[in-house]
Coordinates of C-alpha atoms in Angstrom, one line a residue:
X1 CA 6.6 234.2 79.3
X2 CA 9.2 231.9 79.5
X3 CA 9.3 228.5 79.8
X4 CA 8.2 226.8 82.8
X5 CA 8.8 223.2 84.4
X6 CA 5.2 223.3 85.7
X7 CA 3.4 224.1 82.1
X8 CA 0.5 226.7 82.6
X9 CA -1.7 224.8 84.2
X10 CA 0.2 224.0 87.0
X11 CA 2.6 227.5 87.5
X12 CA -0.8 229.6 88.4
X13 CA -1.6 228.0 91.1
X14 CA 0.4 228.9 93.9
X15 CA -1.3 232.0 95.0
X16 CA -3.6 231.6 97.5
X17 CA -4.1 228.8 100.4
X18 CA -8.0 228.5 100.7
X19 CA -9.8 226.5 102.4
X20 CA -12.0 223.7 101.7
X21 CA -15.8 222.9 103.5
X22 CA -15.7 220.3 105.6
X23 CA -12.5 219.0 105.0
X24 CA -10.2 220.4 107.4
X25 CA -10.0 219.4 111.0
X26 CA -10.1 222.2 112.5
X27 CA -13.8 222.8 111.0
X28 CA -12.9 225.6 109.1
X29 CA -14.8 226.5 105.3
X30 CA -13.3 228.6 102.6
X31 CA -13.5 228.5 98.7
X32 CA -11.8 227.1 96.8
X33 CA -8.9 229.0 95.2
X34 CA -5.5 227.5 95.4
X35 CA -5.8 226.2 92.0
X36 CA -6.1 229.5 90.0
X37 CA -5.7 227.7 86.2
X38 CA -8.8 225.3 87.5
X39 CA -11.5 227.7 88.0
X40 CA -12.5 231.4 86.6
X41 CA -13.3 233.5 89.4
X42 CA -14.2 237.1 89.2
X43 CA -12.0 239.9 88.8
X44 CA -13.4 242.6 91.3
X45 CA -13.2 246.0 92.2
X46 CA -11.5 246.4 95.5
X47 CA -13.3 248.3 98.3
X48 CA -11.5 250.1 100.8
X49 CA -8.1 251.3 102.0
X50 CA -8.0 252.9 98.3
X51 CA -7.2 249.4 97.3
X52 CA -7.8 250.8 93.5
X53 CA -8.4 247.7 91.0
X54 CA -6.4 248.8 87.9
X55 CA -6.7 247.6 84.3
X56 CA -5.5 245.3 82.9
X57 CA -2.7 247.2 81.6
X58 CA -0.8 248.0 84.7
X59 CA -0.2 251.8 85.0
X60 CA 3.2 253.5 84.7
X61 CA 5.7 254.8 87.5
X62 CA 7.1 257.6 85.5
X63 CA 5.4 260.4 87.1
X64 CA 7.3 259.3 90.2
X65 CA 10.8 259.0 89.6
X66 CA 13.4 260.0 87.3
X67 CA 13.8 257.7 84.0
X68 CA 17.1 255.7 85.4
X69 CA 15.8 254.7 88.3
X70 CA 17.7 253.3 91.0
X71 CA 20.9 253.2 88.5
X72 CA 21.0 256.8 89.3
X73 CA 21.6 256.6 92.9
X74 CA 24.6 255.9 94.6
X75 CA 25.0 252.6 96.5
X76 CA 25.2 254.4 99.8
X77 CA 21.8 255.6 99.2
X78 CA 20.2 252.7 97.3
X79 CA 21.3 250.8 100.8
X80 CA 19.7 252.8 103.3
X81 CA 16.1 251.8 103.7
X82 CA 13.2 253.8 103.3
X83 CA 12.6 256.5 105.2
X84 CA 9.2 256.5 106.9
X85 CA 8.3 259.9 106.1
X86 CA 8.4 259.5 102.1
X87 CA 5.8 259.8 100.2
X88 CA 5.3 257.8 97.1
X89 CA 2.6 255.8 95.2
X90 CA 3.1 252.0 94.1
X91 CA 0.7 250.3 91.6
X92 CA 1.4 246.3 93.0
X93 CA 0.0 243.3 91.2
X94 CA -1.2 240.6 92.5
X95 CA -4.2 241.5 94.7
X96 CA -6.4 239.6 95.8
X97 CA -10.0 239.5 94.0
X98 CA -12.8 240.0 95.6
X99 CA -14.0 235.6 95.0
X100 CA -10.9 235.3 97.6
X101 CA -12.3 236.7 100.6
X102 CA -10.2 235.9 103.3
X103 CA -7.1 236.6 101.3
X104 CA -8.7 239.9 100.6
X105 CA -9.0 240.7 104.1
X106 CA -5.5 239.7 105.0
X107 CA -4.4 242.3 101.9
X108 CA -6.4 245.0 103.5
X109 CA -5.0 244.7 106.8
X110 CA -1.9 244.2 105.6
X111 CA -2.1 247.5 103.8
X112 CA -3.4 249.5 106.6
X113 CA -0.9 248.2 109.0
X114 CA 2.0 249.1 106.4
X115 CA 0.8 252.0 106.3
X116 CA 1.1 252.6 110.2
X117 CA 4.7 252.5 109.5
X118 CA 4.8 254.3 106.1
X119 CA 1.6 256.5 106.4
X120 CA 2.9 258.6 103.0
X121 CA 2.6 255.1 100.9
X122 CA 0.2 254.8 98.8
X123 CA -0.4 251.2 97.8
X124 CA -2.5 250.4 94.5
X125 CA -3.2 247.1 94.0
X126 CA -4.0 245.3 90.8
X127 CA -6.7 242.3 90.8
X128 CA -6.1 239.6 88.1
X129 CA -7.3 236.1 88.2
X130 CA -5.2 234.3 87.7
X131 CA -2.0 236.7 88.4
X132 CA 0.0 235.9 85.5
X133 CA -1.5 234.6 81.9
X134 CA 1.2 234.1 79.6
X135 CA 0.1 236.3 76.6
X136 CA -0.6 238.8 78.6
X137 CA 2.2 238.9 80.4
X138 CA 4.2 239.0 77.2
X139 CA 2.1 241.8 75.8
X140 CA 2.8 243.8 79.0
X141 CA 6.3 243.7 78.6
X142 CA 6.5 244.6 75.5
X143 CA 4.1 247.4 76.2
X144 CA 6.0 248.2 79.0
X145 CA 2.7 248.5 80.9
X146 CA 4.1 246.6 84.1
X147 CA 2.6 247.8 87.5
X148 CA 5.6 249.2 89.7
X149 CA 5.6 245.7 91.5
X150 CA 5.0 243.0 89.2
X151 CA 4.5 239.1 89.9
X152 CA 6.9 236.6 87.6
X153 CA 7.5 233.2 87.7
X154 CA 10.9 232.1 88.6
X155 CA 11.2 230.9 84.7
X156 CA 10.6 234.3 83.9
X157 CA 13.4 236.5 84.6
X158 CA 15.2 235.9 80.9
X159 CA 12.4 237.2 79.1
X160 CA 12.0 239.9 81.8
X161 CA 15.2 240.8 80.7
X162 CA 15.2 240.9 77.6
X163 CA 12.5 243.4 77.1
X164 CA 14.4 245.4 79.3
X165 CA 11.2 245.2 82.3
X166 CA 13.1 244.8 85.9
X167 CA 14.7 247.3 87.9
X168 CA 18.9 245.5 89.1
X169 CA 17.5 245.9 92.7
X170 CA 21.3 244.4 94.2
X171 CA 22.3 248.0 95.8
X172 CA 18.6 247.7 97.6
X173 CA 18.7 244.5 99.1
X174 CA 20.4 243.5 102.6
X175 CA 20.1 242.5 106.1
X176 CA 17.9 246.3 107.2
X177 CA 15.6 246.3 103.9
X178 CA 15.2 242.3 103.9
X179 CA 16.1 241.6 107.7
X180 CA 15.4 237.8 107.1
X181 CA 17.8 237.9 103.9
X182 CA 20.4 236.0 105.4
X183 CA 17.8 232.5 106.3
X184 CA 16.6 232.6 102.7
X185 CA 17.7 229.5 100.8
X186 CA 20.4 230.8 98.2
X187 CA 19.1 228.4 95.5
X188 CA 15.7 230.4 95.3
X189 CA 17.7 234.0 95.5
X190 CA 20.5 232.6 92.9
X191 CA 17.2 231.9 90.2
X192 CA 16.4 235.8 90.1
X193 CA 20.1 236.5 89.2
X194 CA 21.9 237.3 86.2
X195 CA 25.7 237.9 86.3
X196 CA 25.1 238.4 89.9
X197 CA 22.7 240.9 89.5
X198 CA 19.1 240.5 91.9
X199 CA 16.0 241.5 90.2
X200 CA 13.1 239.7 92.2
X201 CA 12.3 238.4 95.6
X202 CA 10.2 235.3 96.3
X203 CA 6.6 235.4 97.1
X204 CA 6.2 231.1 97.3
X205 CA 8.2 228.1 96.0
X206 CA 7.5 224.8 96.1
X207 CA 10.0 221.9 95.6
X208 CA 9.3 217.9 94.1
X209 CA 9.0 215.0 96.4
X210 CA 7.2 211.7 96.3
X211 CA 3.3 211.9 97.0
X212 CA 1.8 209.2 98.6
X213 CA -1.9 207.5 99.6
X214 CA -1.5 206.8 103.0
X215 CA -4.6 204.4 102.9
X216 CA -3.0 202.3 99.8
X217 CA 0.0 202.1 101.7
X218 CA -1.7 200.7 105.0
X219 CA -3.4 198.1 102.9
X220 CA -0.5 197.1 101.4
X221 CA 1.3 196.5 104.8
X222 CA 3.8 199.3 103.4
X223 CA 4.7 202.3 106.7
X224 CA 3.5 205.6 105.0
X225 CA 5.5 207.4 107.6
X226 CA 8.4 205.8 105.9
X227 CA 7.9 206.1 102.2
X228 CA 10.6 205.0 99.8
X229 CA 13.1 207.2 99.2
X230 CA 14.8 204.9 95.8
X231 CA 13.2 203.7 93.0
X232 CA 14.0 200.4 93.8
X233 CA 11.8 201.1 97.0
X234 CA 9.5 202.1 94.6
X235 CA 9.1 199.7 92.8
X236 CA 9.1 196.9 95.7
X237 CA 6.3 199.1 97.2
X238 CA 4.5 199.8 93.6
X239 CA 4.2 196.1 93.5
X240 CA 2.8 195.5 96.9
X241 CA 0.1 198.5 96.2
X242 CA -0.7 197.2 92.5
X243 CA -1.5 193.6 94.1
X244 CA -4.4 195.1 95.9
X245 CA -6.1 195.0 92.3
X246 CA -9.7 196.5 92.0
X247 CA -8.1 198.4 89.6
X248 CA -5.4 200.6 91.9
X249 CA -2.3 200.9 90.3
X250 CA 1.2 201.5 92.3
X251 CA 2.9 204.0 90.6
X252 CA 1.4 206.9 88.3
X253 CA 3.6 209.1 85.6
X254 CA 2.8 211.7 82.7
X255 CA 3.6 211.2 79.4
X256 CA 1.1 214.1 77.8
X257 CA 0.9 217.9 77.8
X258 CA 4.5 218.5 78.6
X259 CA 4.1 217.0 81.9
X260 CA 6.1 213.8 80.9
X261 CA 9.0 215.7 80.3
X262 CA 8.6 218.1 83.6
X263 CA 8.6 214.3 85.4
X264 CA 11.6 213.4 83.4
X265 CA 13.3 216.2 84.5
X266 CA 12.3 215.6 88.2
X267 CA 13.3 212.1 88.0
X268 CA 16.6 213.0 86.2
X269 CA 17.8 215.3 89.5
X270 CA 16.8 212.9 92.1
X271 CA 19.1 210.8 90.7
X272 CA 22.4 213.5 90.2
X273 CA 21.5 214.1 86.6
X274 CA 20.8 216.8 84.5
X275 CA 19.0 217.8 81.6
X276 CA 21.1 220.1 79.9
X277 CA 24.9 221.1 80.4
X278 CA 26.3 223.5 82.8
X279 CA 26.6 226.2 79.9
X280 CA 22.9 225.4 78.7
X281 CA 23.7 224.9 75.1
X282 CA 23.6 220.9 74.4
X283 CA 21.2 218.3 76.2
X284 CA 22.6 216.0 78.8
X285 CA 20.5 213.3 79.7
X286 CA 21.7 210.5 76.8
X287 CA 23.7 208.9 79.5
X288 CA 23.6 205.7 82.2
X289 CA 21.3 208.3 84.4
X290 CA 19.1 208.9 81.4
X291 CA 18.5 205.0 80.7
X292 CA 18.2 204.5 85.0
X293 CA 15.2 206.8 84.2
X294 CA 13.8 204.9 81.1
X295 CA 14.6 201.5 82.2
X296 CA 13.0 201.8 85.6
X297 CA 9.7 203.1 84.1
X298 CA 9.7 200.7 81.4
X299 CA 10.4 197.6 83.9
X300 CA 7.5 199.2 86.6
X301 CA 4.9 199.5 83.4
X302 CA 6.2 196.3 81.4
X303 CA 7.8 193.7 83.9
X304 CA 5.7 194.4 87.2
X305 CA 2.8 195.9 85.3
X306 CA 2.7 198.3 89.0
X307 CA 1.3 201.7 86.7
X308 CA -1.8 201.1 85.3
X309 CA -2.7 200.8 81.3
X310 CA -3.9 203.6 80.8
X311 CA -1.2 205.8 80.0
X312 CA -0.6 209.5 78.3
X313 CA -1.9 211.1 81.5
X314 CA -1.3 214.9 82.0
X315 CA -1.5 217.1 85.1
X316 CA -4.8 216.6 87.2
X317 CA -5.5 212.6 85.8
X318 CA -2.8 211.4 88.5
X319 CA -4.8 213.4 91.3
X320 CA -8.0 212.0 90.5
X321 CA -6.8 208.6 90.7
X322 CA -5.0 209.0 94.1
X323 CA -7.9 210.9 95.5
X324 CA -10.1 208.3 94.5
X325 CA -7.8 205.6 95.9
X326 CA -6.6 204.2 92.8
X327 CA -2.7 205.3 92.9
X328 CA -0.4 204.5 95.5
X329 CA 2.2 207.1 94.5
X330 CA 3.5 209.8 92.0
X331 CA 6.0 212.9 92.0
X332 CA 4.2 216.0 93.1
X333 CA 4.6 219.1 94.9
X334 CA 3.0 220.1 98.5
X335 CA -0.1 221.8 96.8
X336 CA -1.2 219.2 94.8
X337 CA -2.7 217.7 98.4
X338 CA -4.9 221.2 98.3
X339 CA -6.2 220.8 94.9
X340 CA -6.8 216.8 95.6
X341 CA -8.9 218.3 98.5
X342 CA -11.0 221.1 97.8
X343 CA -12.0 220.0 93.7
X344 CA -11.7 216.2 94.3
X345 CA -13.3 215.6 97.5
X346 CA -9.8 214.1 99.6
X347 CA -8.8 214.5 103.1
X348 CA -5.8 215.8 104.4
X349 CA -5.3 212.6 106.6
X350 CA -5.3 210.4 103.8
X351 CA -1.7 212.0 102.1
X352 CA 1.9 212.2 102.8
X353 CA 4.9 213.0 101.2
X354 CA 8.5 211.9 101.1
X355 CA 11.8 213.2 99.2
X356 CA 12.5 212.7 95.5
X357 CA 13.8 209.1 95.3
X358 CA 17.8 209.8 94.8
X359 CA 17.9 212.8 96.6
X360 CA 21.0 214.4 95.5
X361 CA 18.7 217.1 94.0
X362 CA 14.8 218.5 93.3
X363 CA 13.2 220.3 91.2
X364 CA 12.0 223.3 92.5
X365 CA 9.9 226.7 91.0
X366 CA 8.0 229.3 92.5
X367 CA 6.9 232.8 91.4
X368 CA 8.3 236.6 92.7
X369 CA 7.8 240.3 92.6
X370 CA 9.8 242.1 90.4
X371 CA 10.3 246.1 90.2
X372 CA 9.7 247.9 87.1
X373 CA 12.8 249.3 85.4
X374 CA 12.8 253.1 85.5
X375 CA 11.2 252.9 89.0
X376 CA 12.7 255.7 91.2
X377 CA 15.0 255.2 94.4
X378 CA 12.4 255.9 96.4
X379 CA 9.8 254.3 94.9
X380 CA 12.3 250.7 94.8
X381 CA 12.7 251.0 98.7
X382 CA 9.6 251.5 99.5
X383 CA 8.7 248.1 96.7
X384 CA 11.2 246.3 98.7
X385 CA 9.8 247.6 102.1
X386 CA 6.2 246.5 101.0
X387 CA 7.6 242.8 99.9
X388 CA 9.2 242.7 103.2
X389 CA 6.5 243.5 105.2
X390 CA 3.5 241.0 103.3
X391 CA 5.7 238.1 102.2
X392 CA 9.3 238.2 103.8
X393 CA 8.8 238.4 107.7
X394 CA 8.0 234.9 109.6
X395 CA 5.2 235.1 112.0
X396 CA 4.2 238.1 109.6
X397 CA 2.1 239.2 106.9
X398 CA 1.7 235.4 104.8
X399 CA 3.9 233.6 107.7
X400 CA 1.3 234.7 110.6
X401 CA 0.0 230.9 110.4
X402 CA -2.3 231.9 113.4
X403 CA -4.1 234.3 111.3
X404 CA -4.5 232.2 108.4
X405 CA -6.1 229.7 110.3
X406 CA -8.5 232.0 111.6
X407 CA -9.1 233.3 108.8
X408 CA -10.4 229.5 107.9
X409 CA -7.7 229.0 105.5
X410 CA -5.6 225.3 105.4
X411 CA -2.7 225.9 107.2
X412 CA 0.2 223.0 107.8
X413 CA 1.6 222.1 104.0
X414 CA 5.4 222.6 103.4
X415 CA 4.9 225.6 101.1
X416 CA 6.4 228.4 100.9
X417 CA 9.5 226.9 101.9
X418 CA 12.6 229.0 101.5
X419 CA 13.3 229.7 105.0
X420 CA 17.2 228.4 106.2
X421 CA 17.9 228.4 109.5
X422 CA 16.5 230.0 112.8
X423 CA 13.8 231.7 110.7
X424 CA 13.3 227.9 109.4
X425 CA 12.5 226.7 112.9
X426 CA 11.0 229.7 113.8
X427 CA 8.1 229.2 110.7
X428 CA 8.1 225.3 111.3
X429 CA 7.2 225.9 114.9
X430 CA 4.6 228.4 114.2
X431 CA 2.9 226.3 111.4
X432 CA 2.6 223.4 113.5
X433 CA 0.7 225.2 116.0
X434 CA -1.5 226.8 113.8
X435 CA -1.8 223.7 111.4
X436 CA -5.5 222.6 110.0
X437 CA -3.8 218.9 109.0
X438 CA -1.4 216.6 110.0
X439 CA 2.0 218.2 109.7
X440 CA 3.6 214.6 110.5
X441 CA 2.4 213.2 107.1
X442 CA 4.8 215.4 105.7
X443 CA 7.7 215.0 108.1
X444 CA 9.9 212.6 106.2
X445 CA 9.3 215.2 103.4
X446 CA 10.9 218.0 105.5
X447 CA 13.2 216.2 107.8
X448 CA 15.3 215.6 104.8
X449 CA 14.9 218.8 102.5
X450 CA 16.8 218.2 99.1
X451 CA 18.8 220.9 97.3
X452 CA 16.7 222.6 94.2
X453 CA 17.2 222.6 90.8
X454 CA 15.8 225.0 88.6
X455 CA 14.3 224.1 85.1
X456 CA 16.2 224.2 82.2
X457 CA 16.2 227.2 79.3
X458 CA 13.4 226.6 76.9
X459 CA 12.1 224.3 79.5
X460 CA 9.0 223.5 77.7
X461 CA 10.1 223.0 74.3
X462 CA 12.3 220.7 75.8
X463 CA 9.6 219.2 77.9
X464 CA 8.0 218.4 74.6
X465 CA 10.5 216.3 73.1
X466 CA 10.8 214.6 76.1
X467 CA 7.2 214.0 76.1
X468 CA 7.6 211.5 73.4
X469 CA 10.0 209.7 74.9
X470 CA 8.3 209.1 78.1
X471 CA 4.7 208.1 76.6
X472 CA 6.8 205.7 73.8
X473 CA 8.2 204.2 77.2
X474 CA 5.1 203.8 78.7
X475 CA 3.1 203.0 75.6
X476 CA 5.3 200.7 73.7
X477 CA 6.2 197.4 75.2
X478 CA 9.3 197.0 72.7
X479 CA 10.0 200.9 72.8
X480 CA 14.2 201.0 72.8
X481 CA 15.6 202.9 75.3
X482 CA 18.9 204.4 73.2
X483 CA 17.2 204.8 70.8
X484 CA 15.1 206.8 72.3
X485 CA 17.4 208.9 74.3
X486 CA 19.7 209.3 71.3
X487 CA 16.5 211.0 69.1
X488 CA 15.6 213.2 72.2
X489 CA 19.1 214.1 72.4
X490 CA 19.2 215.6 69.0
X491 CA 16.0 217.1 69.1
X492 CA 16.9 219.0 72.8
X493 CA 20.1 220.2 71.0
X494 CA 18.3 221.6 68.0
X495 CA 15.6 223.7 70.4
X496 CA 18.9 225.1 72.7
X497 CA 20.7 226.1 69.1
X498 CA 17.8 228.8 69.0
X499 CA 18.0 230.2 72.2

């Protein structure tokens, strides 16, 4: 697998949206699932609707189509959508196990009612828990043992690639397979391209803004509907929170576990920079952006002593601090709120979220199905029918928000959010209504969405280097800023000479 901005831990979460007992407002109690990397649930056998729970492996899609796939067809063809009458089997990954009930049940119907409309598809699903482990995944590819609709991360498409594993599904795509296509945010459809070629489409995203305890902020006479949207904001309200004492500090960062770096990177495109160049082949942060980033952090930890002294945290040490009312603030995504919740014990109330201080751009992931190269025509339409109908329709399949609170699953957090447009207001409106938590926590988060940025290549190798440079920051008093730019510089350089 690639490299990914979120490291493992974080990137296999964003399956499910489970509930939590007690916690939500509307009464509702689930299991606790969102957090896939956090817990080891049981890979079931799926019951009904010939739901078959494959190995491991994946199967093959050769018995069903010719070996060129949708290259064979002809673009007239590949566009026309499937036809209802076709038969055809699809082995899809991603399933449900049987731990995750309600998201189970949602599968099933989904299924059966896809089935009203294409009663000749057969759909196989695949339980894994968690979807996607990186040596597995690699060792699928290479086997080329894929299912016929396989989950990626958004990271993932160059290594996809290069062992040859995704069908070019461009010919396939448009406004009667996809009819939403046009309200998708091009920033998530551009990150499964190459040389305008699309080989996935999105399942969730999630983009970076600024996390905040809504409690701290009260107490510190600091509007948590308003939260700071600079980082000299940040630090002003840092200070105010860190004053409190009893130990609560103002502002939390990483510096461990490739996190400090994913946060360096996060910071960098709030603030107009970027990691690496436009061509991805030297590193550009060693600049004034690169020392804003340094500088500020050393000044918060140093000179207003606003983060805390214990430092070289990684992902899940900032979350227990906020949740136990010990951090005022830290960059996260929509989800973390979930995890805070149903592992730590939070309330919904008790969070809110802003934009990335700076703005001019976020960092933003997510994961996506892909179709297995050598996939027939047929067998690619009715792929692309089947993603459609579960994850691409608002006020359908994952968008029916009415369901999913029903169903006693959390309902209100700005994830997925690639929706443009009237499909945008469309999903807004219907996840208000439907909403298990205060959706006006998160409105200065959505009022002012921020254009995403995807991860740079080798993201985590890079991460790693610049690991060092944020826990020297954060750990040394005297640390020296250019100097240690310049020796991340080199070292980023080096890992994009061996792409």
């Amino acid at each position: 697998m690639s490299s990914s901005g979120m490291t493992y831990f974080r990137r296999i979460r964003r399956r499910t949206r489970s509930a939590v007992p007690s916690r939500i407002p509307s009464g509702a109690v689930g299991h606790t699932t969102i957090r896939a990397h956090r817990r080891t649930a049981t890979v079931a056998v799926a019951s009904a609707l010939a739901l078959t729970a494959l190995a491991a492996c994946g199967t093959s899609s050769s018995d069903n189509g010719d070996s060129d796939g949708g290259d064979s067809g002809n673009a007239a063809n590949a566009a026309a959508p499937l036809d209802a009458k076709t038969k055809v089997t699809l082995t899809i990954d991603c399933m449900p196990p049987a731990a995750e009930k309600a998201e189970l049940k949602q599968w099933k119907e989904d299924v059966a009612a896809f089935n009203k409309k294409y009663p000749n598809v057969t759909i196989k699903g695949k339980q894994t828990d968690p979807c996607l482990e990186p040596p597995r995944f690699t060792a699928m590819l290479k086997a080329k043992s894929q299912p016929d609709v396989f989950y990626t991360y958004f990271t993932d498409l160059q290594q996809v690639l290069d062992n040859d594993g995704a069908q070019d599904i461009s010919a396939y795509v448009n406004d009667k397979s996809v009819p939403a296509l046009g309200d998708m945010d091009p920033n998530v459809l551009n990150v499964l391209k190459k040389d305008d070629k699309l080989y996935g489409l999105p399942y969730s995203n999630y983009t970076m803004g600024l996390l905040v305890n809504r409690k701290l902020f009260k107490k510190a006479g600091l509007d948590p509907n308003s939260p700071p949207t600079t980082w000299a904001e940040v630090r002003t309200a840092a200070k105010k929170i860190a004053a409190l004492g009893d130990g609560v500090s103002g502002f939390g960062e990483y510096s461990a576990g490739n996190n400090g770096g994913w946060h360096f990177t996060a910071t960098t495109y709030g603030l107009g920079g970027d990691i690496v160049s436009k061509d991805g082949k030297k590193a550009a942060f060693n600049n004034d952006t690169g020392k804003q980033v340094v500088d500020n952090l050393k000044a918060m930890r140093w000179d207003d002593n606003s983060m805390g002294k214990t430092q070289l945290l990684k992902w899940g040490d900032l979350q227990k601090q906020m949740a136990a009312d010990k951090l005022g603030m830290f960059l996260a995504a929509p989800d973390d709120i979930t995890y805070m919740v149903q592992n730590l014990g939070a309330k919904y109330d008790d969070f809110g979220m802003g934009p990335i201080p700076g703005q001019k751009a976020t960092l933003f992931g997510g994961n996506d199905y892909m179709i297995k190269k050598g996939s027939s025509p047929d067998q690619i339409k009715a792929a692309i029918a089947w993603i459609n109908f579960k994850f691409l329709q608002p006020g359908k399949g994952q968008f029916d928000w009415a369901r999913t609170k029903a169903d006693g699953l959390p309902v209100g957090l700005p994830q997925p959010n690639f929706w443009t447009g009237d499909s945008k207001t469309t999903d807004d409106k219907a996840r208000a209504a439907s909403s298990t938590m205060p959706v006006e926590n998160f409105q200065a988060f959505t009022d002012k969405p921020v254009t995403g940025k995807a991860e740079p290549p080798k993201a985590q190798e890079v991460y790693k280097v610049l690991d060092t440079l944020m826990s020297a920051v954060l750990t040394n008093e005297n640390a020296d800023a250019d100097k240690l730019l310049k020796t991340a510089e080199q070292q980023v350089n080096q890992v994009l000479a061996n792409q």
